[in-house]
Amino acid sequence: MEAAKLLDFRDICDHRGHLTALEIGIDIPFDIQRIYYIFNTPAGTERGFHAHKQLEQVLICLNGSVKIRVESLGEKSKVFHLANPSQGLYIGNLVWREMFDFSDEAVLLVLASEHYDESDYIRDYDEFCRLSVSKRDVLK
Ligand code: TYD
């Protein structure tokens, strides 16, 4: 799995509206242990600014839109514009993420592979770079 990747979910649409169903192991590439959502973000809000040692996540913008900048070792940083509830952004471990440009009424749903654990966070950018390099060296 790539470090960060847009997932296209099936959009079941008829005259009554849209329905998207997510099945673990089919649409979501990990067992979901936690769900949280971000909403009522004041104008100009920026969030994230961290990576995770182990955690994997899928971010889905259920309403409105938001931009997510992701960066991982050896890859140029990339910005994803989430504006469609039938798409999710998969983010693996050791990926620095920044969330910005939340639209009015944006609701960002996050599916996570682990329970909340502050010790899994890497909140310092230099530490993120150091850990990414040492992981790459171990895997060489
Ligand atoms: P944080 O992960 O820093 O938010 P963001 O990445 O969106 O900027 O979390 C903000 C606060 O919420 C922090 O005090 C930890 C707490 N929190 C939980 O208690 N449980 C959770 O599942 C998450 C994601 C955060």
Short mmCIF file of C-alpha atoms and ligand atoms in Angstrom, two decimals:
data_model
loop_
_atom_site.label_atom_id
_atom_site.label_comp_id
_atom_site.label_asym_id
_atom_site.label_seq_id
_atom_site.Cartn_x
_atom_site.Cartn_y
_atom_site.Cartn_z
CA MET A 1 0.00 0.00 0.00
CA GLU A 2 1.27 3.48 -0.87
CA ALA A 3 1.94 5.90 2.01
CA ALA A 4 -1.10 7.99 1.01
CA LYS A 5 -3.65 7.10 -1.61
CA LEU A 6 -7.11 8.23 -2.69
CA LEU A 7 -9.70 5.46 -2.42
CA ASP A 8 -12.77 5.55 -4.65
CA PHE A 9 -15.76 3.97 -2.92
CA ARG A 10 -18.84 2.73 -4.66
CA ASP A 11 -21.49 5.42 -4.88
CA ILE A 12 -24.94 3.86 -5.06
CA CYS A 13 -27.07 6.60 -6.49
CA ASP A 14 -30.70 6.75 -7.51
CA HIS A 15 -33.47 9.32 -7.43
CA ARG A 16 -33.50 9.06 -3.60
CA GLY A 17 -29.91 10.19 -3.25
CA HIS A 18 -26.51 8.60 -2.65
CA LEU A 19 -25.40 5.73 -0.46
CA THR A 20 -21.83 4.60 0.15
CA ALA A 21 -21.10 1.44 2.17
CA LEU A 22 -17.66 0.66 3.58
CA GLU A 23 -16.67 -2.90 4.38
CA ILE A 24 -13.55 -3.76 6.35
CA GLY A 25 -11.07 -5.75 4.28
CA ILE A 26 -12.80 -4.69 1.06
CA ASP A 27 -13.05 -0.89 1.11
CA ILE A 28 -11.00 -0.19 4.25
CA PRO A 29 -7.59 -1.91 4.34
CA PHE A 30 -7.43 -2.39 8.14
CA ASP A 31 -9.62 -3.33 11.10
CA ILE A 32 -11.27 -0.15 12.35
CA GLN A 33 -10.62 0.35 16.09
CA ARG A 34 -11.69 3.98 16.36
CA ILE A 35 -13.82 6.55 14.59
CA TYR A 36 -13.69 10.28 15.16
CA TYR A 37 -14.83 13.37 13.31
CA ILE A 38 -13.77 16.97 13.04
CA PHE A 39 -16.43 19.65 12.53
CA ASN A 40 -17.28 23.29 13.34
CA THR A 41 -13.77 24.35 12.40
CA PRO A 42 -13.38 28.15 12.59
CA ALA A 43 -12.25 29.91 9.38
CA GLY A 44 -8.52 29.52 8.77
CA THR A 45 -8.17 26.42 10.95
CA GLU A 46 -5.15 24.22 10.35
CA ARG A 47 -4.87 20.86 12.08
CA GLY A 48 -2.69 17.79 12.08
CA PHE A 49 1.00 18.68 11.84
CA HIS A 50 2.00 15.24 12.97
CA ALA A 51 2.68 11.70 11.78
CA HIS A 52 2.10 8.35 13.46
CA LYS A 53 4.49 5.51 14.19
CA GLN A 54 1.99 2.71 13.52
CA LEU A 55 -1.48 4.15 12.97
CA GLU A 56 -3.24 3.89 9.62
CA GLN A 57 -6.24 6.06 8.83
CA VAL A 58 -8.84 6.72 6.16
CA LEU A 59 -10.17 10.29 6.03
CA ILE A 60 -13.55 10.97 4.44
CA CYS A 61 -15.02 14.44 4.05
CA LEU A 62 -18.74 13.79 4.64
CA ASN A 63 -19.79 17.39 4.09
CA GLY A 64 -18.06 20.40 2.58
CA SER A 65 -14.40 20.11 1.69
CA VAL A 66 -10.93 20.15 3.15
CA LYS A 67 -7.38 19.94 1.87
CA ILE A 68 -4.82 17.51 3.27
CA ARG A 69 -1.10 17.88 2.65
CA VAL A 70 0.84 14.65 3.09
CA GLU A 71 4.54 14.03 3.05
CA SER A 72 6.59 10.87 3.40
CA LEU A 73 10.27 10.08 3.01
CA GLY A 74 11.43 10.11 -0.60
CA GLU A 75 8.11 11.50 -1.90
CA LYS A 76 7.27 15.08 -2.84
CA SER A 77 4.60 16.52 -0.58
CA LYS A 78 1.16 16.20 -2.12
CA VAL A 79 -2.14 17.99 -1.50
CA PHE A 80 -5.43 16.09 -1.72
CA HIS A 81 -8.69 18.01 -1.96
CA LEU A 82 -11.41 15.98 -0.27
CA ALA A 83 -14.84 17.14 -1.40
CA ASN A 84 -16.67 13.92 -2.18
CA PRO A 85 -18.06 11.56 0.50
CA SER A 86 -17.55 8.65 -1.92
CA GLN A 87 -13.78 9.09 -1.71
CA GLY A 88 -11.42 8.45 1.17
CA LEU A 89 -7.80 9.33 1.70
CA TYR A 90 -5.78 6.40 3.07
CA ILE A 91 -2.81 7.56 5.14
CA GLY A 92 -0.32 4.95 6.33
CA ASN A 93 2.22 5.23 9.13
CA LEU A 94 5.15 7.66 9.01
CA VAL A 95 3.23 10.16 6.87
CA TRP A 96 3.27 13.81 7.95
CA ARG A 97 -0.18 15.36 7.46
CA GLU A 98 -1.58 18.87 7.61
CA MET A 99 -5.28 19.69 7.21
CA PHE A 100 -6.33 23.13 6.01
CA ASP A 101 -8.86 25.06 3.92
CA PHE A 102 -11.83 23.56 5.77
CA SER A 103 -14.95 24.85 4.03
CA ASP A 104 -17.96 26.11 5.93
CA GLU A 105 -19.75 23.15 7.49
CA ALA A 106 -16.94 20.72 6.65
CA VAL A 107 -17.25 17.40 8.47
CA LEU A 108 -14.17 15.19 8.30
CA LEU A 109 -14.66 11.58 9.37
CA VAL A 110 -11.58 9.58 10.33
CA LEU A 111 -11.44 5.79 10.50
CA ALA A 112 -8.42 4.62 12.48
CA SER A 113 -6.66 1.28 12.85
CA GLU A 114 -5.85 1.70 16.58
CA HIS A 115 -7.30 3.16 19.74
CA TYR A 116 -6.10 6.63 20.69
CA ASP A 117 -2.51 6.48 21.90
CA GLU A 118 -0.54 9.70 22.36
CA SER A 119 2.74 7.72 22.36
CA ASP A 120 2.08 6.77 18.71
CA TYR A 121 2.17 10.45 17.66
CA ILE A 122 5.23 12.10 16.15
CA ARG A 123 4.52 15.81 16.63
CA ASP A 124 8.01 17.08 15.87
CA TYR A 125 8.86 17.39 12.17
CA ASP A 126 12.61 16.74 12.67
CA GLU A 127 11.83 13.61 14.67
CA PHE A 128 9.50 12.48 11.85
CA CYS A 129 12.41 12.87 9.37
CA ARG A 130 14.81 11.02 11.69
CA LEU A 131 12.41 8.11 12.32
CA SER A 132 11.58 7.83 8.60
CA VAL A 133 15.29 7.61 7.69
CA SER A 134 16.00 5.03 10.39
CA LYS A 135 13.05 2.89 9.30
CA ARG A 136 14.28 3.07 5.69
CA ASP A 137 17.79 2.04 6.81
CA VAL A 138 16.44 -0.93 8.80
CA LEU A 139 14.45 -2.10 5.76
CA LYS A 140 17.47 -1.81 3.39
P1 TYD B 1 -5.09 15.77 17.51
O1 TYD B 1 -4.85 14.39 17.05
O2 TYD B 1 -3.88 16.60 17.83
O3 TYD B 1 -5.98 16.54 16.44
P2 TYD B 1 -5.61 17.01 14.94
O4 TYD B 1 -4.67 16.02 14.36
O5 TYD B 1 -6.92 17.06 14.25
O6 TYD B 1 -5.02 18.38 15.01
O7 TYD B 1 -6.06 15.72 18.75
C1 TYD B 1 -6.61 16.87 19.37
C2 TYD B 1 -6.95 16.53 20.82
O8 TYD B 1 -7.95 15.52 20.88
C3 TYD B 1 -5.74 16.01 21.60
O9 TYD B 1 -5.82 16.57 22.89
C4 TYD B 1 -5.97 14.53 21.70
C5 TYD B 1 -7.48 14.39 21.64
N1 TYD B 1 -7.91 13.15 20.93
C6 TYD B 1 -8.51 12.14 21.65
O10 TYD B 1 -8.69 12.22 22.87
N2 TYD B 1 -8.91 11.01 20.98
C7 TYD B 1 -8.73 10.86 19.66
O11 TYD B 1 -9.11 9.81 19.08
C8 TYD B 1 -8.08 11.92 18.92
C9 TYD B 1 -7.86 11.83 17.44
C10 TYD B 1 -7.69 13.05 19.60
#
